[in-house]
Every structure is written in structure tokens, then in C-alpha cells.
Amino acid sequence: MSGLLGIVLVGLVGGKQALADDTLNGNTAISAEVTAGDVTLDVDKNIDFGKKALADIVDFGSQDIGYTVTDYSGTTDGYSISAKLTDKDETRTVKLGDTVLSTDAAVVVKPTSNKVGENKDKVKAALSYEGVTSVKKFTSTIEWTLTKGRTEQIGE
């Protein structure tokens, strides 16, 4: 039995051993950078107020215009959206919220904060004509402009 024990001990001693000079662990440095992404404005492309009969004042009422501000810039202080009409028509009145539009841009939406990602909302649009003397289809175009708020670092 002592012979067998000696073979087992020799087998254990002859195996691999960890020496003090061996490196058994290490470090890997990883890095990443979050950069400012896009800010976009997407508004409903078409709004149809329908048909009304010719009268002294043709009031088409109001409808909602949906918009989405997508913000991956890190802006946390809100934004503003301005709008203007691209043509002049003395018979037409277009209101967005409480603002009557003209060919000069006016701020129609101004939230004081927004979240990173999609910010969906809507603005009420009202349309009326006064003094129209002919029957025809009217088309107007609203031009929108988005202005970002002050950019700040996103809190960690």
C-alpha cells in the first residue's frame, strides 16, 4: 500500500503549480461616449376643414394639428415652435391656439421642459373667411420652425 501511496504523492507533486511570477488576473478599460443626437419636428401634413356654403363669414371651426418634437440632444429646457402663413389673403383668418397667423412668424407653442425622445402634442387650429365672393377651394400653407431650448448636460 505504501508503494501505491508513493505513486499518488509523486503524481500530485509533479502536477502544475502556480508560481509567484504568474499573472492570474487582469483589467480591461472600456469607454463609451454619449453624444448629442438629432432634434426633429414632425407636423401633420394635411388638415381638411371640409366644406361650407358661401356666406358673409364662413367659419370652418377648429381642428387639432398634431406634432412631435423628437429630441435626442440632451436639451432639458424646452423648445418653441413658430408658425407663419406662406401667402397673404385678406379674407382668411387662421389661428393656432390664441395666435392669429400672418406672413410673419409667431411663437405658437412654448413648453418650458421636454423629455429625451418623442414629445407628442397638438395645437388647435381655427379657420374662417370673411368677404369671400366666389365659390372655390382654398388652400393655405403653414410654415413651422422649431427652436431648441438651452442645451444642458443630462444628469448622471
mmCIF file of C-alpha atoms in Angstrom:
data_model
loop_
_atom_site.group_PDB
_atom_site.id
_atom_site.type_symbol
_atom_site.label_atom_id
_atom_site.label_comp_id
_atom_site.label_asym_id
_atom_site.label_seq_id
_atom_site.Cartn_x
_atom_site.Cartn_y
_atom_site.Cartn_z
ATOM 1 C CA MET A 1 0.000 0.000 0.000
ATOM 2 C CA SER A 2 2.907 2.309 0.708
ATOM 3 C CA GLY A 3 4.011 1.887 -2.926
ATOM 4 C CA LEU A 4 0.630 2.977 -4.164
ATOM 5 C CA LEU A 5 0.625 5.945 -1.830
ATOM 6 C CA GLY A 6 4.041 6.990 -3.096
ATOM 7 C CA ILE A 7 2.803 6.932 -6.723
ATOM 8 C CA VAL A 8 -0.198 9.070 -5.821
ATOM 9 C CA LEU A 9 2.028 11.598 -3.977
ATOM 10 C CA VAL A 10 4.526 11.697 -6.845
ATOM 11 C CA GLY A 11 1.626 12.339 -9.275
ATOM 12 C CA LEU A 12 0.357 15.221 -7.167
ATOM 13 C CA VAL A 13 3.742 16.851 -6.713
ATOM 14 C CA GLY A 14 4.625 16.508 -10.397
ATOM 15 C CA GLY A 15 1.441 18.401 -11.496
ATOM 16 C CA LYS A 16 1.278 22.094 -12.486
ATOM 17 C CA GLN A 17 1.705 24.565 -9.709
ATOM 18 C CA ALA A 18 1.029 28.295 -9.551
ATOM 19 C CA LEU A 19 4.229 30.240 -9.085
ATOM 20 C CA ALA A 20 4.536 33.756 -7.635
ATOM 21 C CA ASP A 21 5.542 35.219 -11.031
ATOM 22 C CA ASP A 22 2.369 34.043 -12.851
ATOM 23 C CA THR A 23 -0.341 36.645 -13.643
ATOM 24 C CA LEU A 24 -3.733 35.187 -12.895
ATOM 25 C CA ASN A 25 -5.962 38.252 -13.349
ATOM 26 C CA GLY A 26 -6.100 41.488 -15.373
ATOM 27 C CA ASN A 27 -8.092 44.617 -16.159
ATOM 28 C CA THR A 28 -9.759 45.863 -19.298
ATOM 29 C CA ALA A 29 -10.618 49.545 -19.622
ATOM 30 C CA ILE A 30 -13.828 50.156 -21.580
ATOM 31 C CA SER A 31 -15.031 53.555 -22.706
ATOM 32 C CA ALA A 32 -18.099 54.966 -24.381
ATOM 33 C CA GLU A 33 -19.334 58.447 -25.194
ATOM 34 C CA VAL A 34 -22.891 59.716 -25.313
ATOM 35 C CA THR A 35 -23.151 62.419 -27.968
ATOM 36 C CA ALA A 36 -25.903 64.786 -28.889
ATOM 37 C CA GLY A 37 -28.453 63.257 -31.231
ATOM 38 C CA ASP A 38 -30.978 64.772 -33.592
ATOM 39 C CA VAL A 39 -33.811 67.134 -32.825
ATOM 40 C CA THR A 40 -36.684 66.932 -35.301
ATOM 41 C CA LEU A 41 -40.135 68.408 -35.744
ATOM 42 C CA ASP A 42 -42.847 66.402 -37.462
ATOM 43 C CA VAL A 43 -46.285 68.010 -38.013
ATOM 44 C CA ASP A 44 -49.483 66.718 -39.585
ATOM 45 C CA LYS A 45 -49.056 67.195 -43.329
ATOM 46 C CA ASN A 46 -52.687 67.888 -44.255
ATOM 47 C CA ILE A 47 -55.738 69.204 -42.443
ATOM 48 C CA ASP A 48 -59.080 69.307 -44.278
ATOM 49 C CA PHE A 49 -61.658 71.621 -42.728
ATOM 50 C CA GLY A 50 -64.328 70.311 -45.083
ATOM 51 C CA LYS A 51 -66.975 72.298 -46.989
ATOM 52 C CA LYS A 52 -69.218 75.206 -46.001
ATOM 53 C CA ALA A 53 -71.727 77.206 -48.020
ATOM 54 C CA LEU A 54 -70.814 80.703 -49.236
ATOM 55 C CA ALA A 55 -71.800 83.373 -46.693
ATOM 56 C CA ASP A 56 -70.584 86.730 -45.385
ATOM 57 C CA ILE A 57 -68.494 84.874 -42.811
ATOM 58 C CA VAL A 58 -67.548 81.264 -43.475
ATOM 59 C CA ASP A 59 -66.422 79.770 -40.167
ATOM 60 C CA PHE A 60 -64.872 76.341 -40.567
ATOM 61 C CA GLY A 61 -64.438 75.862 -36.813
ATOM 62 C CA SER A 62 -61.341 74.282 -35.345
ATOM 63 C CA GLN A 63 -59.305 71.114 -35.655
ATOM 64 C CA ASP A 64 -56.230 69.781 -33.923
ATOM 65 C CA ILE A 65 -52.878 69.733 -35.678
ATOM 66 C CA GLY A 66 -50.643 67.066 -34.190
ATOM 67 C CA TYR A 67 -46.910 67.492 -33.864
ATOM 68 C CA THR A 68 -43.986 65.534 -32.468
ATOM 69 C CA VAL A 69 -40.705 67.005 -31.321
ATOM 70 C CA THR A 70 -38.123 64.226 -31.141
ATOM 71 C CA ASP A 71 -35.177 65.326 -29.037
ATOM 72 C CA TYR A 72 -32.045 63.250 -28.510
ATOM 73 C CA SER A 73 -29.817 66.285 -27.946
ATOM 74 C CA GLY A 74 -29.920 66.437 -24.158
ATOM 75 C CA THR A 75 -31.972 69.652 -24.204
ATOM 76 C CA THR A 76 -33.873 69.856 -20.968
ATOM 77 C CA ASP A 77 -35.184 73.416 -21.034
ATOM 78 C CA GLY A 78 -37.969 73.007 -23.601
ATOM 79 C CA TYR A 79 -38.335 74.397 -27.100
ATOM 80 C CA SER A 80 -40.512 76.759 -29.079
ATOM 81 C CA ILE A 81 -42.407 76.251 -32.302
ATOM 82 C CA SER A 82 -43.135 79.238 -34.511
ATOM 83 C CA ALA A 83 -45.536 79.301 -37.426
ATOM 84 C CA LYS A 84 -46.404 81.619 -40.280
ATOM 85 C CA LEU A 85 -48.538 81.579 -43.411
ATOM 86 C CA THR A 86 -46.655 81.426 -46.693
ATOM 87 C CA ASP A 87 -49.132 83.668 -48.542
ATOM 88 C CA LYS A 88 -51.272 86.697 -47.811
ATOM 89 C CA ASP A 89 -55.081 86.510 -48.048
ATOM 90 C CA GLU A 90 -57.084 89.393 -46.562
ATOM 91 C CA THR A 91 -60.243 87.254 -46.379
ATOM 92 C CA ARG A 92 -58.665 84.422 -44.378
ATOM 93 C CA THR A 93 -58.081 84.145 -40.632
ATOM 94 C CA VAL A 94 -56.044 81.239 -39.305
ATOM 95 C CA LYS A 95 -55.492 80.904 -35.581
ATOM 96 C CA LEU A 96 -53.194 78.444 -33.844
ATOM 97 C CA GLY A 97 -54.160 78.403 -30.195
ATOM 98 C CA ASP A 98 -54.708 82.085 -29.351
ATOM 99 C CA THR A 99 -52.329 83.388 -32.034
ATOM 100 C CA VAL A 100 -53.626 84.776 -35.333
ATOM 101 C CA LEU A 101 -51.170 83.811 -38.062
ATOM 102 C CA SER A 102 -49.777 86.154 -40.692
ATOM 103 C CA THR A 103 -46.781 86.063 -43.015
ATOM 104 C CA ASP A 104 -44.589 86.965 -40.017
ATOM 105 C CA ALA A 105 -43.520 84.087 -37.782
ATOM 106 C CA ALA A 106 -45.066 83.953 -34.314
ATOM 107 C CA VAL A 107 -44.439 81.529 -31.444
ATOM 108 C CA VAL A 108 -47.448 79.208 -31.131
ATOM 109 C CA VAL A 109 -46.061 76.514 -28.795
ATOM 110 C CA LYS A 110 -43.541 77.024 -25.976
ATOM 111 C CA PRO A 111 -43.222 74.246 -23.389
ATOM 112 C CA THR A 112 -40.683 75.028 -20.673
ATOM 113 C CA SER A 113 -39.408 71.456 -20.487
ATOM 114 C CA ASN A 114 -39.323 68.308 -22.565
ATOM 115 C CA LYS A 115 -38.164 64.739 -22.225
ATOM 116 C CA VAL A 116 -35.481 62.954 -24.189
ATOM 117 C CA GLY A 117 -37.239 61.136 -27.030
ATOM 118 C CA GLU A 118 -40.652 61.781 -28.557
ATOM 119 C CA ASN A 119 -42.716 64.688 -27.267
ATOM 120 C CA LYS A 120 -46.159 64.372 -28.876
ATOM 121 C CA ASP A 121 -48.805 67.060 -28.581
ATOM 122 C CA LYS A 122 -51.277 69.062 -30.622
ATOM 123 C CA VAL A 123 -52.262 72.648 -31.240
ATOM 124 C CA LYS A 124 -55.802 73.801 -32.026
ATOM 125 C CA ALA A 125 -56.188 75.426 -35.455
ATOM 126 C CA ALA A 126 -59.204 77.574 -36.387
ATOM 127 C CA LEU A 127 -60.054 78.756 -39.905
ATOM 128 C CA SER A 128 -62.539 81.336 -41.156
ATOM 129 C CA TYR A 129 -63.079 83.504 -44.233
ATOM 130 C CA GLU A 130 -64.843 86.856 -44.381
ATOM 131 C CA GLY A 131 -65.844 88.735 -47.513
ATOM 132 C CA VAL A 132 -65.388 85.814 -49.894
ATOM 133 C CA THR A 133 -67.337 86.472 -53.113
ATOM 134 C CA SER A 134 -66.611 83.368 -55.149
ATOM 135 C CA VAL A 135 -67.032 79.640 -54.732
ATOM 136 C CA LYS A 136 -63.691 77.836 -54.889
ATOM 137 C CA LYS A 137 -61.366 75.581 -52.947
ATOM 138 C CA PHE A 138 -58.929 77.494 -50.747
ATOM 139 C CA THR A 139 -55.537 76.133 -49.781
ATOM 140 C CA SER A 140 -53.160 77.647 -47.270
ATOM 141 C CA THR A 141 -49.723 76.544 -46.147
ATOM 142 C CA ILE A 142 -48.338 76.951 -42.651
ATOM 143 C CA GLU A 143 -44.551 77.007 -42.323
ATOM 144 C CA TRP A 144 -43.257 75.686 -38.979
ATOM 145 C CA THR A 145 -39.938 76.406 -37.273
ATOM 146 C CA LEU A 146 -38.582 74.620 -34.203
ATOM 147 C CA THR A 147 -36.138 76.389 -31.903
ATOM 148 C CA LYS A 148 -34.374 74.313 -29.257
ATOM 149 C CA GLY A 149 -34.063 75.431 -25.648
ATOM 150 C CA ARG A 150 -30.731 75.782 -23.899
ATOM 151 C CA THR A 151 -28.667 72.580 -24.015
ATOM 152 C CA GLU A 152 -27.529 71.217 -20.634
ATOM 153 C CA GLN A 153 -25.744 68.096 -19.571
ATOM 154 C CA ILE A 154 -28.064 65.227 -18.735
ATOM 155 C CA GLY A 155 -27.761 64.408 -15.046
ATOM 156 C CA GLU A 156 -25.994 61.197 -14.191
#
